[in-house]
Coordinates of C-alpha atoms in Angstrom, one line a residue:
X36 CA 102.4 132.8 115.7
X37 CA 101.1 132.1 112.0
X38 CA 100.2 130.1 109.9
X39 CA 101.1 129.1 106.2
X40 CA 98.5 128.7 103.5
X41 CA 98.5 127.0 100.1
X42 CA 94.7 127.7 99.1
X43 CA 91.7 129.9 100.5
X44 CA 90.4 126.7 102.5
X45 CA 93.4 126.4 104.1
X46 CA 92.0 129.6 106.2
X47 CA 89.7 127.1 108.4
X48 CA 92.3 125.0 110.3
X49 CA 94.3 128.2 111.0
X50 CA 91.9 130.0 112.4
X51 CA 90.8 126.3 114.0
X52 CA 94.4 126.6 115.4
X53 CA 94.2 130.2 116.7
X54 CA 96.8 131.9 114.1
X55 CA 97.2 135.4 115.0
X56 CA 97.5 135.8 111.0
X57 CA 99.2 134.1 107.9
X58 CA 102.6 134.5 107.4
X59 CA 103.0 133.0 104.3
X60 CA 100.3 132.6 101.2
X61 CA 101.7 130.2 98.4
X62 CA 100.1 132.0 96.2
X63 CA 102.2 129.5 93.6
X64 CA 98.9 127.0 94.0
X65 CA 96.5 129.5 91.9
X66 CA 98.8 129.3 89.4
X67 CA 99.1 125.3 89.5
X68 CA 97.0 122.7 88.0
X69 CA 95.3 124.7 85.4
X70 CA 96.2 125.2 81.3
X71 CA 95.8 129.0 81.4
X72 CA 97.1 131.4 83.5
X73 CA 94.5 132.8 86.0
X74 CA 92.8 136.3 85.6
X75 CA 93.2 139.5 87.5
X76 CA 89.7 138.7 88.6
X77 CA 90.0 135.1 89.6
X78 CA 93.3 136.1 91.6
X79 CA 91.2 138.6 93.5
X80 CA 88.6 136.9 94.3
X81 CA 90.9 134.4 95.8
X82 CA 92.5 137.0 97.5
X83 CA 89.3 138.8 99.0
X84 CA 88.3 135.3 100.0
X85 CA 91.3 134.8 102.1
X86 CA 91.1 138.8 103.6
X87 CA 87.5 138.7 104.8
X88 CA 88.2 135.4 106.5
X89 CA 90.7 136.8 108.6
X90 CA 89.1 139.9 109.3
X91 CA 91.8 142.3 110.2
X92 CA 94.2 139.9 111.5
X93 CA 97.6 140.0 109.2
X94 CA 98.1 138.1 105.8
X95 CA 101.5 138.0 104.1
X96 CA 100.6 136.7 100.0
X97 CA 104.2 135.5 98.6
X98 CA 104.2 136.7 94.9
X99 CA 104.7 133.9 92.3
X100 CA 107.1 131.1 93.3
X101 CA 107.2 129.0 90.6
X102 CA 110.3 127.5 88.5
X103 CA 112.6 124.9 90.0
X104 CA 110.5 122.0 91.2
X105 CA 106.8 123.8 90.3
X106 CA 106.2 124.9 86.5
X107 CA 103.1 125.4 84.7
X108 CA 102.3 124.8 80.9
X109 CA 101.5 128.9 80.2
X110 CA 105.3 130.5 81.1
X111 CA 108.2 129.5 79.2
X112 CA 110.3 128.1 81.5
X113 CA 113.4 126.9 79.8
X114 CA 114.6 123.4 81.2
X115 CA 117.8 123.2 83.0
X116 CA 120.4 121.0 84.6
X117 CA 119.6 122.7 88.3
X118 CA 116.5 124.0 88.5
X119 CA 116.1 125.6 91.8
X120 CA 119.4 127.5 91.0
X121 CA 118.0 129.0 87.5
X122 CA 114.9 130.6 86.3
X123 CA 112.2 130.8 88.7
X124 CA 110.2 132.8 91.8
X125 CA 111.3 136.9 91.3
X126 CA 113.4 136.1 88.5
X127 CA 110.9 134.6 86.5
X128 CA 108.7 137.3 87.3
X129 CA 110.7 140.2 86.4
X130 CA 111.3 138.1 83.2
X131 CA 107.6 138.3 82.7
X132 CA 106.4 141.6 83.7
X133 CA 103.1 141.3 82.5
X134 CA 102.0 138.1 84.8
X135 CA 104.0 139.7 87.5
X136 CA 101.8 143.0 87.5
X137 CA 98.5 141.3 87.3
X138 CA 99.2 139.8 90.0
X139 CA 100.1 142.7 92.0
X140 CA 97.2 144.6 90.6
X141 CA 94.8 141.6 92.1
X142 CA 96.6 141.7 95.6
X143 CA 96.4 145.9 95.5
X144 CA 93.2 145.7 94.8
X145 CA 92.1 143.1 97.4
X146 CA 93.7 144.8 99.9
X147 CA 90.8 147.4 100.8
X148 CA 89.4 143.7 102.6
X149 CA 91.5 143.2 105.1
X150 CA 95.6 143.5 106.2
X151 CA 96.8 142.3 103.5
X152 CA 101.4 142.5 103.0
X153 CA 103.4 141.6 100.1
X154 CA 106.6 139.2 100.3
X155 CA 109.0 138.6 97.2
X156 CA 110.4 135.6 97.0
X157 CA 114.1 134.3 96.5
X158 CA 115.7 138.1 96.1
X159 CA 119.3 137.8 96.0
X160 CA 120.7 141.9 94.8
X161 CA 119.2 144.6 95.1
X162 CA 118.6 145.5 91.8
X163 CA 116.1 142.9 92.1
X164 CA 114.0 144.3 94.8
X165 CA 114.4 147.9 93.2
X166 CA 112.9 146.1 90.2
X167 CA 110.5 144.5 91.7
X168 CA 109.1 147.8 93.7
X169 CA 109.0 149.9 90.4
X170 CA 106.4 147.4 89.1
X171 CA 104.5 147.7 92.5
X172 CA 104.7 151.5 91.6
X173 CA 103.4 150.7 88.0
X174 CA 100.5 148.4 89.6
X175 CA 99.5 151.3 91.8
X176 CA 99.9 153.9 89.5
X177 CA 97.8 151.8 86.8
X178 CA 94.6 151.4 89.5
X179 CA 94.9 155.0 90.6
X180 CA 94.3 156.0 87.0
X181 CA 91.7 154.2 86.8
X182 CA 89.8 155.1 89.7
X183 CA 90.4 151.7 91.7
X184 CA 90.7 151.8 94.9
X185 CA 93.4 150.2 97.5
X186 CA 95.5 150.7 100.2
X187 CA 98.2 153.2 100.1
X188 CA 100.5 151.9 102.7
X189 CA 100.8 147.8 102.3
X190 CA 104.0 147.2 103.8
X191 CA 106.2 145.0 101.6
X192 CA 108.9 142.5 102.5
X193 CA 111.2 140.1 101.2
X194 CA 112.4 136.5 102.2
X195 CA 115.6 136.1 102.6
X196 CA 116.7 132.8 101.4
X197 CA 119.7 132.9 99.6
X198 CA 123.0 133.7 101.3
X199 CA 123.5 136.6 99.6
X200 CA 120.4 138.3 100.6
X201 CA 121.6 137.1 104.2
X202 CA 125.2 138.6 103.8
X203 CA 123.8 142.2 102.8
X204 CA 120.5 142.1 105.0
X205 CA 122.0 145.9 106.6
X206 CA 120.9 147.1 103.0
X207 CA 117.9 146.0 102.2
X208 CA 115.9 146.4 105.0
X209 CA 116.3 150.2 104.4
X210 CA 114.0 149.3 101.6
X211 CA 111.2 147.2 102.8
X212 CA 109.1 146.6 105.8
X213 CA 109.7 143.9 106.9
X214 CA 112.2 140.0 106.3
X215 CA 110.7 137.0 106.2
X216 CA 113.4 133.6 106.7
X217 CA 112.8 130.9 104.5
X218 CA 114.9 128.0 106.1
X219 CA 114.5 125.5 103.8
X220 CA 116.1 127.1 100.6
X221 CA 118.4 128.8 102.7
X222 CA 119.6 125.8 104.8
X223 CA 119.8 124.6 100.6
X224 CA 121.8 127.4 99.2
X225 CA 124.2 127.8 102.5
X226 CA 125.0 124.2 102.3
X227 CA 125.1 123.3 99.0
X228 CA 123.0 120.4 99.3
X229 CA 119.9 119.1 96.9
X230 CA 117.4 118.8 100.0
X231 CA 116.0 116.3 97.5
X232 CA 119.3 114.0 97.7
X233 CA 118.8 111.2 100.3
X234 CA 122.8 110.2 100.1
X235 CA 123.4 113.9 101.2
X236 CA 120.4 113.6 104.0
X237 CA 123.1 114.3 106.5
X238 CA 124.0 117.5 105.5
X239 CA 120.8 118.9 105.5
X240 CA 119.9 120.4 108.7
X241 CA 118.6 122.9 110.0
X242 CA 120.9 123.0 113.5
X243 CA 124.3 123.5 111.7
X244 CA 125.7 126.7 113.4
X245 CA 126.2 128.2 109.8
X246 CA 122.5 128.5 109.4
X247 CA 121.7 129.8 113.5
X248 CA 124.6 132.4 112.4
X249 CA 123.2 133.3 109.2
X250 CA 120.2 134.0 111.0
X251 CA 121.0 136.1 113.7
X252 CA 122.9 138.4 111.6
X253 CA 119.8 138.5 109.5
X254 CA 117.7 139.1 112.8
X255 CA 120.3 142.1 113.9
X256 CA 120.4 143.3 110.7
X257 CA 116.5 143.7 110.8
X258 CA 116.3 145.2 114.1
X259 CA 119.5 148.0 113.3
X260 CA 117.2 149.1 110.4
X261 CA 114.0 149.1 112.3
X262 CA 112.2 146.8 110.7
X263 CA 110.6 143.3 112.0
X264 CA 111.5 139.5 110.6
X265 CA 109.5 136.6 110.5
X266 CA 110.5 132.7 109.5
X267 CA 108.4 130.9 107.6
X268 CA 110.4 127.7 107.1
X269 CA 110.1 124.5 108.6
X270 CA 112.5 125.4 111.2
X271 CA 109.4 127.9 112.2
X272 CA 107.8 125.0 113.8
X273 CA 110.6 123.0 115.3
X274 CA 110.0 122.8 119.0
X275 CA 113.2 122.1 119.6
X276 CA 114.8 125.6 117.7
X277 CA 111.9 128.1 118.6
X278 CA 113.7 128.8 121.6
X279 CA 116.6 129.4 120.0
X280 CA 115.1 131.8 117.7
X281 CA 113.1 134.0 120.3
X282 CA 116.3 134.2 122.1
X283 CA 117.9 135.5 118.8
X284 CA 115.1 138.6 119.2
X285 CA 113.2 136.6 115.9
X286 CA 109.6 138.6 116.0
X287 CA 107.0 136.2 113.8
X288 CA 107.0 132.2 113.7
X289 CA 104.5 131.1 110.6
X290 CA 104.3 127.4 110.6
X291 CA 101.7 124.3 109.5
X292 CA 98.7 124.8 111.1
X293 CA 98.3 122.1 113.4
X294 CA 102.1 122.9 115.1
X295 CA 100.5 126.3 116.5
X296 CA 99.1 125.5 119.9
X297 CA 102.2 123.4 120.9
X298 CA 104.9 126.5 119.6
X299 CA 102.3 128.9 121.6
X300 CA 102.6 126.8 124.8
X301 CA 106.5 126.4 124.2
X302 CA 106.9 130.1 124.0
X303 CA 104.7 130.8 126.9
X304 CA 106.8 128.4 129.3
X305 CA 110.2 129.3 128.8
X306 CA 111.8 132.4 129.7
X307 CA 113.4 134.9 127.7
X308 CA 116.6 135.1 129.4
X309 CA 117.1 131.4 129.4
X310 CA 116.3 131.6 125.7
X311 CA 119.2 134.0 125.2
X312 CA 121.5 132.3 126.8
X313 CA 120.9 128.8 124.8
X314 CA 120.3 130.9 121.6
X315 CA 124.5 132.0 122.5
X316 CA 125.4 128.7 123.0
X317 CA 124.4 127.2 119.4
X318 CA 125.6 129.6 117.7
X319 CA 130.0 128.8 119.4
X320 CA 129.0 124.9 118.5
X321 CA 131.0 122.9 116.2
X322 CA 127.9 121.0 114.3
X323 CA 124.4 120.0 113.6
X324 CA 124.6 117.0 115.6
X325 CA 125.8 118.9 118.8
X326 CA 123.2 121.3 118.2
X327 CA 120.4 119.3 118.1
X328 CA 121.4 117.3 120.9
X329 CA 122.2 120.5 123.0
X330 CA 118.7 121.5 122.5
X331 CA 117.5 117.5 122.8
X332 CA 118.7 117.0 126.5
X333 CA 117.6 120.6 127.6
X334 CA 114.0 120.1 126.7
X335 CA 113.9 116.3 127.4
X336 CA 112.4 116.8 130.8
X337 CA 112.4 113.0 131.5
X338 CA 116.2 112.5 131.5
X339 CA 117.9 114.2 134.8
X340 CA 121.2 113.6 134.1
X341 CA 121.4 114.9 130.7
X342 CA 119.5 118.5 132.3
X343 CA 121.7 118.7 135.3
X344 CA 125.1 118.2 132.3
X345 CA 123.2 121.4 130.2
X346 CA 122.6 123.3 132.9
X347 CA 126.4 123.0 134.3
X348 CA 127.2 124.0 130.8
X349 CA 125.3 127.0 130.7
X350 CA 126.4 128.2 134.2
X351 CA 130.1 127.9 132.3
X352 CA 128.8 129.9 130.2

């Protein structure tokens, strides 16, 4: 269980909340609020920061995710009629090698502080991540040269938020390390729903069986390759879908701080085979509504007729 970060002092209330690392670093936020775009220096020193805080526990820095709802006044980004389906995350980096690489040059060379990972953001072909890993190679080849030292073998990963990523998860986890789910741009993409559009509220959800399908193939896919998988989306920290997710076989839950503890105890009471068995279940369901009030009566200890109808339904099953 981890925790997501926005800024170096975010460190404090994770570690305040016993995360066993961070699984996601905005990294976006150094980026933000400022007229020039930050140095190699000033993005390694906010990495180092973040490293020796957690000593050697595990921290996962996203690479620029900016574009769509986040822009900033150094990088053209052109204005468009749908944002957060245009220029933005890995695609503006690869349109702008130069910030891209300086950025990985400061995470490389940050990474001799602690266990530090690198996740790409919003990769949807795999030219893309093939892309984005000869730049890595460029970064390291660059400090070698130079006589800088860093870690060799930082794993890399991707997050896999669009469906297309999803569909062809087999192939690229032969080429990274690790997944990590990002629910609430997939939940966007798979739906094709503005998550900003109250009048389409309803179709936002993160129990439709689409989504639970989308990610246990994502999940098997993972596993058949040997690699691990993560979620770092709000459903991360959704009491009521973690058990679904450990009984999908889902290895790393990074959420909000302060939802920690009560995912730690949730996980530490329920057991694994039950978990399976209601993971099964939502994914043959019809809906998000049945979903969620599947998973509503069988952790609502309080109501004894809605558990004894759940448990005659998984004894069907």
């Amino acid at each position: 269980l981890t925790a997501n970060i926005g800024v170096p002092n975010d460190v404090d209330m994770a570690l305040e909340n016993d995360a066993e690392g961070i699984g996601l670093f905005r990294s976006e936020f150094i980026f933000m609020n400022r007229e020039h775009q930050p140095t190699e220096d000033e993005q390694f020193e906010q990495y180092k920061e973040v490293l020796v805080k957690m000593g050697d526990k595990p921290v996962i820095i996203r690479t620029l995710d900016i574009g769509g709802d986040k822009n900033v006044p150094y990088i053209d980004i052109p204005k468009e009629m749908n944002p957060f389906l245009g220029y933005r995350a890995i695609r503006l980096c690869l349109g702008n090698v130069e910030v891209f690489r300086t950025q990985l040059r400061a995470i490389l060379r940050a990474s001799v502080y602690g266990n530090v990972k690198i996740m790409i953001p919003m990769i949807s072909t795999m030219k893309e991540l093939k892309d984005s890993k000869k730049i890595l190679q460029q970064a390291k080849d660059e400090l070698t040269n130079e006589g800088i030292k860093f870690k060799k073998d930082i794993e890399i990963g991707i997050m896999i938020e669009i469906p297309s990523a999803a569909i062809i998860s087999d192939l690229l986890a032969r080429e990274v390390d690790f997944f990590s789910i990002g629910t609430n741009d997939l939940i966007q993409y798979t739906m094709a729903v503005d998550r900003m559009n109250s009048k389409l509220s309803y179709l936002y959800s993160q129990y439709h069986p689409a989504l639970l399908r989308l990610i246990k193939g994502i999940i098997d896919n993972a596993h058949e390759a040997g690699i691990w998988v993560g979620m770092c989306g709000e459903a991360a920290g959704d009491p009521k879908l973690i058990p679904v997710f450990v009984g999908m076989g889902l290895d790393e839950f990074s959420m909000n701080s302060p939802s920690i503890l009560r995912a730690r105890y949730i996980v530490r009471n329920l057991n694994k085979a039950d978990m399976e068995i209601i993971a099964k279940s939502t994914l043959n369901m019809e809906n998000a509504l049945e979903v969620e009030e599947y998973l509503s009566c069988l952790f609502a200890d309080e109501n004894e007729s809605c558990l004894r109808t759940c448990k005659n339904r998984r004894r069907q099953e």
